[in-house]
Amino acid sequence: MTAALPSLLLVLLFALNVPVAFAIAISALSFFFLADGLPIDIFFQKMVAATDSYPLLAVPFFVLAGSLMNAAGITRRLLHLADALVGHMTGALAQACTVLATLLGGLTASSSADAAMLAKLFGPEMVRRGYSAAFAAAITSSAAIITALIPPGIGLIIYGYLADVSVGRLFLAGVVPGLLLALSLLVTTWMIARHRGYAPVRPHFVGFGEVLRAARDAVWALMIPVFIIVGLRYGLFTTTEAGAITVFVTIFIGAVIYRELNWAKLPGVLRETVLDTSSVMLLICAASAFGFYLAWERLPPAMASWMVGLTSDPMTLLLLINVLLIVLGTAVEGTAALIILTPIFVPVILRFGIDPVHFGILLVTNLTIAGITPPVGQMMFISCAVLKVPMEVYTVEILPILGAMLVVLGLITFLPQVSLFLPNLIMGS
């Protein structure tokens, strides 16, 4: 019973809405008070040791690169391209939101940052043109999910670090699922917009000439994800080095090519980067101490043995894990759940012969979908706050979008090649 007390305390603190990082740290600290013969110093050592990680250096670099995008004029050019592509479609503003999120997915590296940016950029204009505010909040929060899968998603870096899996393969594995999520959003948006009469921005397609001009203007921004993938594939740099190089490339594009990035914008960019990075790293530090508790009490092997007893079929196991994650996702913030559950589930899926890259995409997808799921979805909170939408109204609007995304999640679960095709093709099986 004593071994379970920190876990029970964690659930209680989540229920009391204690900030996630503090809830995990307090639960881990309670274990050291309860355990006999364990000095309290180990708790602090584990917290600090988590920061001594070369792969995790990629997090602040990619967060900084994402913060530079808006200041460098990259977002505006990608928005022009998205508008040229889908401005003639039914529900054009909502469609452009999804297209822009897909184009930005490889650049911002943060679903929360994307949700805030998309809600501020599209939300007020959608409401002004007759869209319901709740639908605007639902589509802007949902489009931000795509960022988690199209490289360089922060969730993939964290999973790769915790599970000791190639981040380069994870980046490649996320591309097809990310595009499928985008497609599911476009189709669902079209159906809703057609039913409600959400009009296009313009009556006709602008023409391929205008699309090519918009693409040419945005080509430098579009080349950044390609640059990252090619560099990782041919060993030109590691994931961490890719983050640092991406920062320099973004600065070069913004300052030299687009000439919109200047010194006056730097303090705001750095402040945003420090805040976003600090919140992620505090979670990782707390989870490191909590992970020591899990390992000491041998809870991951116990969980593996229990699941092996339930089924011997890998697909059935993944189905059970999906159901568990969906339930947990309604109560626990996605990044926290990723950090807590990865050390528990990875030994289980390895025993069943499940590819850890495939499982990583499944885990990140599931827990990112939780970000739009009431009652604690982070992207939900951001979009609802920007557009002043009550959560109960948002909940009704998000249901058809959630249904479409769960269909994609099922494809990722039961068709491993959806995730593994691209990394096996480019990097070998």
mmCIF file with all atom_site columns, N, CA, C and O in Angstrom, residues 42-80:
data_model
loop_
_atom_site.group_PDB
_atom_site.id
_atom_site.type_symbol
_atom_site.label_atom_id
_atom_site.label_alt_id
_atom_site.label_comp_id
_atom_site.label_asym_id
_atom_site.label_entity_id
_atom_site.label_seq_id
_atom_site.pdbx_PDB_ins_code
_atom_site.Cartn_x
_atom_site.Cartn_y
_atom_site.Cartn_z
_atom_site.occupancy
_atom_site.B_iso_or_equiv
_atom_site.pdbx_formal_charge
_atom_site.auth_seq_id
_atom_site.auth_comp_id
_atom_site.auth_asym_id
_atom_site.auth_atom_id
_atom_site.pdbx_PDB_model_num
ATOM 1   N N  . ILE A 1 42 ? 18.578 12.536 -2.747  1.00 0.00 ? 42 ILE A N  1
ATOM 2   C CA . ILE A 1 42 ? 18.416 11.875 -4.054  1.00 0.00 ? 42 ILE A CA 1
ATOM 3   C C  . ILE A 1 42 ? 17.321 12.555 -4.868  1.00 0.00 ? 42 ILE A C  1
ATOM 4   O O  . ILE A 1 42 ? 17.410 12.650 -6.095  1.00 0.00 ? 42 ILE A O  1
ATOM 5   N N  . PHE A 1 43 ? 16.280 13.030 -4.187  1.00 0.00 ? 43 PHE A N  1
ATOM 6   C CA . PHE A 1 43 ? 15.189 13.724 -4.881  1.00 0.00 ? 43 PHE A CA 1
ATOM 7   C C  . PHE A 1 43 ? 15.738 14.913 -5.669  1.00 0.00 ? 43 PHE A C  1
ATOM 8   O O  . PHE A 1 43 ? 15.444 15.084 -6.859  1.00 0.00 ? 43 PHE A O  1
ATOM 9   N N  . PHE A 1 44 ? 16.542 15.728 -5.024  1.00 0.00 ? 44 PHE A N  1
ATOM 10  C CA . PHE A 1 44 ? 17.084 16.922 -5.683  1.00 0.00 ? 44 PHE A CA 1
ATOM 11  C C  . PHE A 1 44 ? 18.113 16.545 -6.742  1.00 0.00 ? 44 PHE A C  1
ATOM 12  O O  . PHE A 1 44 ? 18.215 17.189 -7.797  1.00 0.00 ? 44 PHE A O  1
ATOM 13  N N  . GLN A 1 45 ? 18.884 15.485 -6.472  1.00 0.00 ? 45 GLN A N  1
ATOM 14  C CA . GLN A 1 45 ? 19.849 15.027 -7.461  1.00 0.00 ? 45 GLN A CA 1
ATOM 15  C C  . GLN A 1 45 ? 19.164 14.573 -8.745  1.00 0.00 ? 45 GLN A C  1
ATOM 16  O O  . GLN A 1 45 ? 19.624 14.869 -9.856  1.00 0.00 ? 45 GLN A O  1
ATOM 17  N N  . LYS A 1 46 ? 18.058 13.862 -8.595  1.00 0.00 ? 46 LYS A N  1
ATOM 18  C CA . LYS A 1 46 ? 17.327 13.391 -9.770  1.00 0.00 ? 46 LYS A CA 1
ATOM 19  C C  . LYS A 1 46 ? 16.708 14.553 -10.542 1.00 0.00 ? 46 LYS A C  1
ATOM 20  O O  . LYS A 1 46 ? 16.674 14.545 -11.779 1.00 0.00 ? 46 LYS A O  1
ATOM 21  N N  . MET A 1 47 ? 16.226 15.553 -9.811  1.00 0.00 ? 47 MET A N  1
ATOM 22  C CA . MET A 1 47 ? 15.661 16.737 -10.471 1.00 0.00 ? 47 MET A CA 1
ATOM 23  C C  . MET A 1 47 ? 16.724 17.435 -11.322 1.00 0.00 ? 47 MET A C  1
ATOM 24  O O  . MET A 1 47 ? 16.495 17.765 -12.495 1.00 0.00 ? 47 MET A O  1
ATOM 25  N N  . VAL A 1 48 ? 17.895 17.635 -10.731 1.00 0.00 ? 48 VAL A N  1
ATOM 26  C CA . VAL A 1 48 ? 18.961 18.352 -11.431 1.00 0.00 ? 48 VAL A CA 1
ATOM 27  C C  . VAL A 1 48 ? 19.561 17.504 -12.544 1.00 0.00 ? 48 VAL A C  1
ATOM 28  O O  . VAL A 1 48 ? 19.881 18.009 -13.628 1.00 0.00 ? 48 VAL A O  1
ATOM 29  N N  . ALA A 1 49 ? 19.694 16.192 -12.302 1.00 0.00 ? 49 ALA A N  1
ATOM 30  C CA . ALA A 1 49 ? 20.321 15.309 -13.291 1.00 0.00 ? 49 ALA A CA 1
ATOM 31  C C  . ALA A 1 49 ? 19.542 15.282 -14.605 1.00 0.00 ? 49 ALA A C  1
ATOM 32  O O  . ALA A 1 49 ? 20.117 15.066 -15.673 1.00 0.00 ? 49 ALA A O  1
ATOM 33  N N  . ALA A 1 50 ? 18.231 15.520 -14.524 1.00 0.00 ? 50 ALA A N  1
ATOM 34  C CA . ALA A 1 50 ? 17.419 15.493 -15.741 1.00 0.00 ? 50 ALA A CA 1
ATOM 35  C C  . ALA A 1 50 ? 17.819 16.581 -16.726 1.00 0.00 ? 50 ALA A C  1
ATOM 36  O O  . ALA A 1 50 ? 17.617 16.445 -17.937 1.00 0.00 ? 50 ALA A O  1
ATOM 37  N N  . THR A 1 51 ? 18.400 17.667 -16.223 1.00 0.00 ? 51 THR A N  1
ATOM 38  C CA . THR A 1 51 ? 18.797 18.762 -17.114 1.00 0.00 ? 51 THR A CA 1
ATOM 39  C C  . THR A 1 51 ? 20.120 18.476 -17.824 1.00 0.00 ? 51 THR A C  1
ATOM 40  O O  . THR A 1 51 ? 20.451 19.155 -18.801 1.00 0.00 ? 51 THR A O  1
ATOM 41  N N  . ASP A 1 52 ? 20.865 17.491 -17.326 1.00 0.00 ? 52 ASP A N  1
ATOM 42  C CA . ASP A 1 52 ? 22.164 17.153 -17.905 1.00 0.00 ? 52 ASP A CA 1
ATOM 43  C C  . ASP A 1 52 ? 21.957 16.173 -19.053 1.00 0.00 ? 52 ASP A C  1
ATOM 44  O O  . ASP A 1 52 ? 22.340 15.003 -18.982 1.00 0.00 ? 52 ASP A O  1
ATOM 45  N N  . SER A 1 53 ? 21.322 16.644 -20.119 1.00 0.00 ? 53 SER A N  1
ATOM 46  C CA . SER A 1 53 ? 20.973 15.777 -21.237 1.00 0.00 ? 53 SER A CA 1
ATOM 47  C C  . SER A 1 53 ? 21.235 16.498 -22.550 1.00 0.00 ? 53 SER A C  1
ATOM 48  O O  . SER A 1 53 ? 20.640 17.543 -22.820 1.00 0.00 ? 53 SER A O  1
ATOM 49  N N  . TYR A 1 54 ? 22.103 15.919 -23.350 1.00 0.00 ? 54 TYR A N  1
ATOM 50  C CA . TYR A 1 54 ? 22.402 16.514 -24.656 1.00 0.00 ? 54 TYR A CA 1
ATOM 51  C C  . TYR A 1 54 ? 21.189 16.531 -25.583 1.00 0.00 ? 54 TYR A C  1
ATOM 52  O O  . TYR A 1 54 ? 20.906 17.551 -26.227 1.00 0.00 ? 54 TYR A O  1
ATOM 53  N N  . PRO A 1 55 ? 20.394 15.428 -25.688 1.00 0.00 ? 55 PRO A N  1
ATOM 54  C CA . PRO A 1 55 ? 19.228 15.475 -26.578 1.00 0.00 ? 55 PRO A CA 1
ATOM 55  C C  . PRO A 1 55 ? 18.217 16.551 -26.209 1.00 0.00 ? 55 PRO A C  1
ATOM 56  O O  . PRO A 1 55 ? 17.583 17.141 -27.077 1.00 0.00 ? 55 PRO A O  1
ATOM 57  N N  . LEU A 1 56 ? 18.060 16.831 -24.903 1.00 0.00 ? 56 LEU A N  1
ATOM 58  C CA . LEU A 1 56 ? 17.065 17.819 -24.487 1.00 0.00 ? 56 LEU A CA 1
ATOM 59  C C  . LEU A 1 56 ? 17.464 19.254 -24.835 1.00 0.00 ? 56 LEU A C  1
ATOM 60  O O  . LEU A 1 56 ? 16.639 20.160 -24.766 1.00 0.00 ? 56 LEU A O  1
ATOM 61  N N  . LEU A 1 57 ? 18.716 19.462 -25.225 1.00 0.00 ? 57 LEU A N  1
ATOM 62  C CA . LEU A 1 57 ? 19.105 20.797 -25.695 1.00 0.00 ? 57 LEU A CA 1
ATOM 63  C C  . LEU A 1 57 ? 18.323 21.205 -26.942 1.00 0.00 ? 57 LEU A C  1
ATOM 64  O O  . LEU A 1 57 ? 18.208 22.391 -27.253 1.00 0.00 ? 57 LEU A O  1
ATOM 65  N N  . ALA A 1 58 ? 17.774 20.199 -27.646 1.00 0.00 ? 58 ALA A N  1
ATOM 66  C CA . ALA A 1 58 ? 16.990 20.516 -28.841 1.00 0.00 ? 58 ALA A CA 1
ATOM 67  C C  . ALA A 1 58 ? 15.729 21.300 -28.494 1.00 0.00 ? 58 ALA A C  1
ATOM 68  O O  . ALA A 1 58 ? 15.234 22.084 -29.313 1.00 0.00 ? 58 ALA A O  1
ATOM 69  N N  . VAL A 1 59 ? 15.197 21.100 -27.283 1.00 0.00 ? 59 VAL A N  1
ATOM 70  C CA . VAL A 1 59 ? 13.934 21.743 -26.912 1.00 0.00 ? 59 VAL A CA 1
ATOM 71  C C  . VAL A 1 59 ? 14.028 23.270 -26.959 1.00 0.00 ? 59 VAL A C  1
ATOM 72  O O  . VAL A 1 59 ? 13.253 23.918 -27.675 1.00 0.00 ? 59 VAL A O  1
ATOM 73  N N  . PRO A 1 60 ? 14.959 23.909 -26.205 1.00 0.00 ? 60 PRO A N  1
ATOM 74  C CA . PRO A 1 60 ? 15.004 25.368 -26.270 1.00 0.00 ? 60 PRO A CA 1
ATOM 75  C C  . PRO A 1 60 ? 15.353 25.906 -27.657 1.00 0.00 ? 60 PRO A C  1
ATOM 76  O O  . PRO A 1 60 ? 14.868 26.976 -28.052 1.00 0.00 ? 60 PRO A O  1
ATOM 77  N N  . PHE A 1 61 ? 16.177 25.174 -28.402 1.00 0.00 ? 61 PHE A N  1
ATOM 78  C CA . PHE A 1 61 ? 16.524 25.650 -29.742 1.00 0.00 ? 61 PHE A CA 1
ATOM 79  C C  . PHE A 1 61 ? 15.311 25.683 -30.668 1.00 0.00 ? 61 PHE A C  1
ATOM 80  O O  . PHE A 1 61 ? 15.071 26.664 -31.374 1.00 0.00 ? 61 PHE A O  1
ATOM 81  N N  . PHE A 1 62 ? 14.528 24.597 -30.678 1.00 0.00 ? 62 PHE A N  1
ATOM 82  C CA . PHE A 1 62 ? 13.358 24.564 -31.548 1.00 0.00 ? 62 PHE A CA 1
ATOM 83  C C  . PHE A 1 62 ? 12.273 25.531 -31.061 1.00 0.00 ? 62 PHE A C  1
ATOM 84  O O  . PHE A 1 62 ? 11.543 26.107 -31.870 1.00 0.00 ? 62 PHE A O  1
ATOM 85  N N  . VAL A 1 63 ? 12.137 25.692 -29.748 1.00 0.00 ? 63 VAL A N  1
ATOM 86  C CA . VAL A 1 63 ? 11.180 26.670 -29.219 1.00 0.00 ? 63 VAL A CA 1
ATOM 87  C C  . VAL A 1 63 ? 11.587 28.084 -29.666 1.00 0.00 ? 63 VAL A C  1
ATOM 88  O O  . VAL A 1 63 ? 10.746 28.895 -30.078 1.00 0.00 ? 63 VAL A O  1
ATOM 89  N N  . LEU A 1 64 ? 12.886 28.384 -29.595 1.00 0.00 ? 64 LEU A N  1
ATOM 90  C CA . LEU A 1 64 ? 13.378 29.684 -30.039 1.00 0.00 ? 64 LEU A CA 1
ATOM 91  C C  . LEU A 1 64 ? 13.132 29.879 -31.530 1.00 0.00 ? 64 LEU A C  1
ATOM 92  O O  . LEU A 1 64 ? 12.697 30.960 -31.968 1.00 0.00 ? 64 LEU A O  1
ATOM 93  N N  . ALA A 1 65 ? 13.383 28.844 -32.311 1.00 0.00 ? 65 ALA A N  1
ATOM 94  C CA . ALA A 1 65 ? 13.142 28.945 -33.754 1.00 0.00 ? 65 ALA A CA 1
ATOM 95  C C  . ALA A 1 65 ? 11.673 29.251 -34.034 1.00 0.00 ? 65 ALA A C  1
ATOM 96  O O  . ALA A 1 65 ? 11.345 30.082 -34.887 1.00 0.00 ? 65 ALA A O  1
ATOM 97  N N  . GLY A 1 66 ? 10.785 28.590 -33.279 1.00 0.00 ? 66 GLY A N  1
ATOM 98  C CA . GLY A 1 66 ? 9.359  28.848 -33.458 1.00 0.00 ? 66 GLY A CA 1
ATOM 99  C C  . GLY A 1 66 ? 8.987  30.270 -33.084 1.00 0.00 ? 66 GLY A C  1
ATOM 100 O O  . GLY A 1 66 ? 8.174  30.917 -33.762 1.00 0.00 ? 66 GLY A O  1
ATOM 101 N N  . SER A 1 67 ? 9.576  30.785 -32.008 1.00 0.00 ? 67 SER A N  1
ATOM 102 C CA . SER A 1 67 ? 9.278  32.158 -31.576 1.00 0.00 ? 67 SER A CA 1
ATOM 103 C C  . SER A 1 67 ? 9.758  33.184 -32.601 1.00 0.00 ? 67 SER A C  1
ATOM 104 O O  . SER A 1 67 ? 9.188  34.277 -32.715 1.00 0.00 ? 67 SER A O  1
ATOM 105 N N  . LEU A 1 68 ? 10.810 32.830 -33.333 1.00 0.00 ? 68 LEU A N  1
ATOM 106 C CA . LEU A 1 68 ? 11.338 33.750 -34.336 1.00 0.00 ? 68 LEU A CA 1
ATOM 107 C C  . LEU A 1 68 ? 10.474 33.834 -35.588 1.00 0.00 ? 68 LEU A C  1
ATOM 108 O O  . LEU A 1 68 ? 10.583 34.791 -36.361 1.00 0.00 ? 68 LEU A O  1
ATOM 109 N N  . MET A 1 69 ? 9.605  32.808 -35.803 1.00 0.00 ? 69 MET A N  1
ATOM 110 C CA . MET A 1 69 ? 8.840  32.741 -37.051 1.00 0.00 ? 69 MET A CA 1
ATOM 111 C C  . MET A 1 69 ? 7.949  33.965 -37.246 1.00 0.00 ? 69 MET A C  1
ATOM 112 O O  . MET A 1 69 ? 7.936  34.584 -38.321 1.00 0.00 ? 69 MET A O  1
ATOM 113 N N  . ASN A 1 70 ? 7.156  34.290 -36.220 1.00 0.00 ? 70 ASN A N  1
ATOM 114 C CA . ASN A 1 70 ? 6.249  35.435 -36.349 1.00 0.00 ? 70 ASN A CA 1
ATOM 115 C C  . ASN A 1 70 ? 7.026  36.731 -36.557 1.00 0.00 ? 70 ASN A C  1
ATOM 116 O O  . ASN A 1 70 ? 6.663  37.569 -37.390 1.00 0.00 ? 70 ASN A O  1
ATOM 117 N N  . ALA A 1 71 ? 8.105  36.894 -35.771 1.00 0.00 ? 71 ALA A N  1
ATOM 118 C CA . ALA A 1 71 ? 8.892  38.119 -35.865 1.00 0.00 ? 71 ALA A CA 1
ATOM 119 C C  . ALA A 1 71 ? 9.591  38.245 -37.208 1.00 0.00 ? 71 ALA A C  1
ATOM 120 O O  . ALA A 1 71 ? 9.888  39.352 -37.667 1.00 0.00 ? 71 ALA A O  1
ATOM 121 N N  . ALA A 1 72 ? 9.865  37.119 -37.863 1.00 0.00 ? 72 ALA A N  1
ATOM 122 C CA . ALA A 1 72 ? 10.611 37.134 -39.120 1.00 0.00 ? 72 ALA A CA 1
ATOM 123 C C  . ALA A 1 72 ? 9.723  37.263 -40.349 1.00 0.00 ? 72 ALA A C  1
ATOM 124 O O  . ALA A 1 72 ? 10.229 37.287 -41.477 1.00 0.00 ? 72 ALA A O  1
ATOM 125 N N  . GLY A 1 73 ? 8.399  37.340 -40.171 1.00 0.00 ? 73 GLY A N  1
ATOM 126 C CA . GLY A 1 73 ? 7.500  37.462 -41.311 1.00 0.00 ? 73 GLY A CA 1
ATOM 127 C C  . GLY A 1 73 ? 7.186  36.159 -41.998 1.00 0.00 ? 73 GLY A C  1
ATOM 128 O O  . GLY A 1 73 ? 6.530  36.136 -43.048 1.00 0.00 ? 73 GLY A O  1
ATOM 129 N N  . ILE A 1 74 ? 7.631  35.036 -41.409 1.00 0.00 ? 74 ILE A N  1
ATOM 130 C CA . ILE A 1 74 ? 7.404  33.729 -42.026 1.00 0.00 ? 74 ILE A CA 1
ATOM 131 C C  . ILE A 1 74 ? 5.936  33.340 -41.941 1.00 0.00 ? 74 ILE A C  1
ATOM 132 O O  . ILE A 1 74 ? 5.352  32.839 -42.909 1.00 0.00 ? 74 ILE A O  1
ATOM 133 N N  . THR A 1 75 ? 5.315  33.565 -40.780 1.00 0.00 ? 75 THR A N  1
ATOM 134 C CA . THR A 1 75 ? 3.915  33.190 -40.591 1.00 0.00 ? 75 THR A CA 1
ATOM 135 C C  . THR A 1 75 ? 3.010  33.902 -41.595 1.00 0.00 ? 75 THR A C  1
ATOM 136 O O  . THR A 1 75 ? 2.097  33.301 -42.169 1.00 0.00 ? 75 THR A O  1
ATOM 137 N N  . ARG A 1 76 ? 3.254  35.201 -41.826 1.00 0.00 ? 76 ARG A N  1
ATOM 138 C CA . ARG A 1 76 ? 2.416  35.963 -42.749 1.00 0.00 ? 76 ARG A CA 1
ATOM 139 C C  . ARG A 1 76 ? 2.500  35.410 -44.166 1.00 0.00 ? 76 ARG A C  1
ATOM 140 O O  . ARG A 1 76 ? 1.492  35.335 -44.878 1.00 0.00 ? 76 ARG A O  1
ATOM 141 N N  . ARG A 1 77 ? 3.679  35.019 -44.586 1.00 0.00 ? 77 ARG A N  1
ATOM 142 C CA . ARG A 1 77 ? 3.839  34.485 -45.942 1.00 0.00 ? 77 ARG A CA 1
ATOM 143 C C  . ARG A 1 77 ? 3.164  33.121 -46.074 1.00 0.00 ? 77 ARG A C  1
ATOM 144 O O  . ARG A 1 77 ? 2.578  32.806 -47.121 1.00 0.00 ? 77 ARG A O  1
ATOM 145 N N  . LEU A 1 78 ? 3.262  32.299 -45.039 1.00 0.00 ? 78 LEU A N  1
ATOM 146 C CA . LEU A 1 78 ? 2.581  31.008 -45.076 1.00 0.00 ? 78 LEU A CA 1
ATOM 147 C C  . LEU A 1 78 ? 1.060  31.188 -45.060 1.00 0.00 ? 78 LEU A C  1
ATOM 148 O O  . LEU A 1 78 ? 0.328  30.413 -45.681 1.00 0.00 ? 78 LEU A O  1
ATOM 149 N N  . LEU A 1 79 ? 0.576  32.207 -44.345 1.00 0.00 ? 79 LEU A N  1
ATOM 150 C CA . LEU A 1 79 ? -0.857 32.500 -44.335 1.00 0.00 ? 79 LEU A CA 1
ATOM 151 C C  . LEU A 1 79 ? -1.329 32.895 -45.730 1.00 0.00 ? 79 LEU A C  1
ATOM 152 O O  . LEU A 1 79 ? -2.412 32.472 -46.178 1.00 0.00 ? 79 LEU A O  1
ATOM 153 N N  . HIS A 1 80 ? -0.540 33.692 -46.439 1.00 0.00 ? 80 HIS A N  1
ATOM 154 C CA . HIS A 1 80 ? -0.888 34.080 -47.811 1.00 0.00 ? 80 HIS A CA 1
ATOM 155 C C  . HIS A 1 80 ? -0.982 32.858 -48.710 1.00 0.00 ? 80 HIS A C  1
ATOM 156 O O  . HIS A 1 80 ? -1.903 32.729 -49.542 1.00 0.00 ? 80 HIS A O  1
#
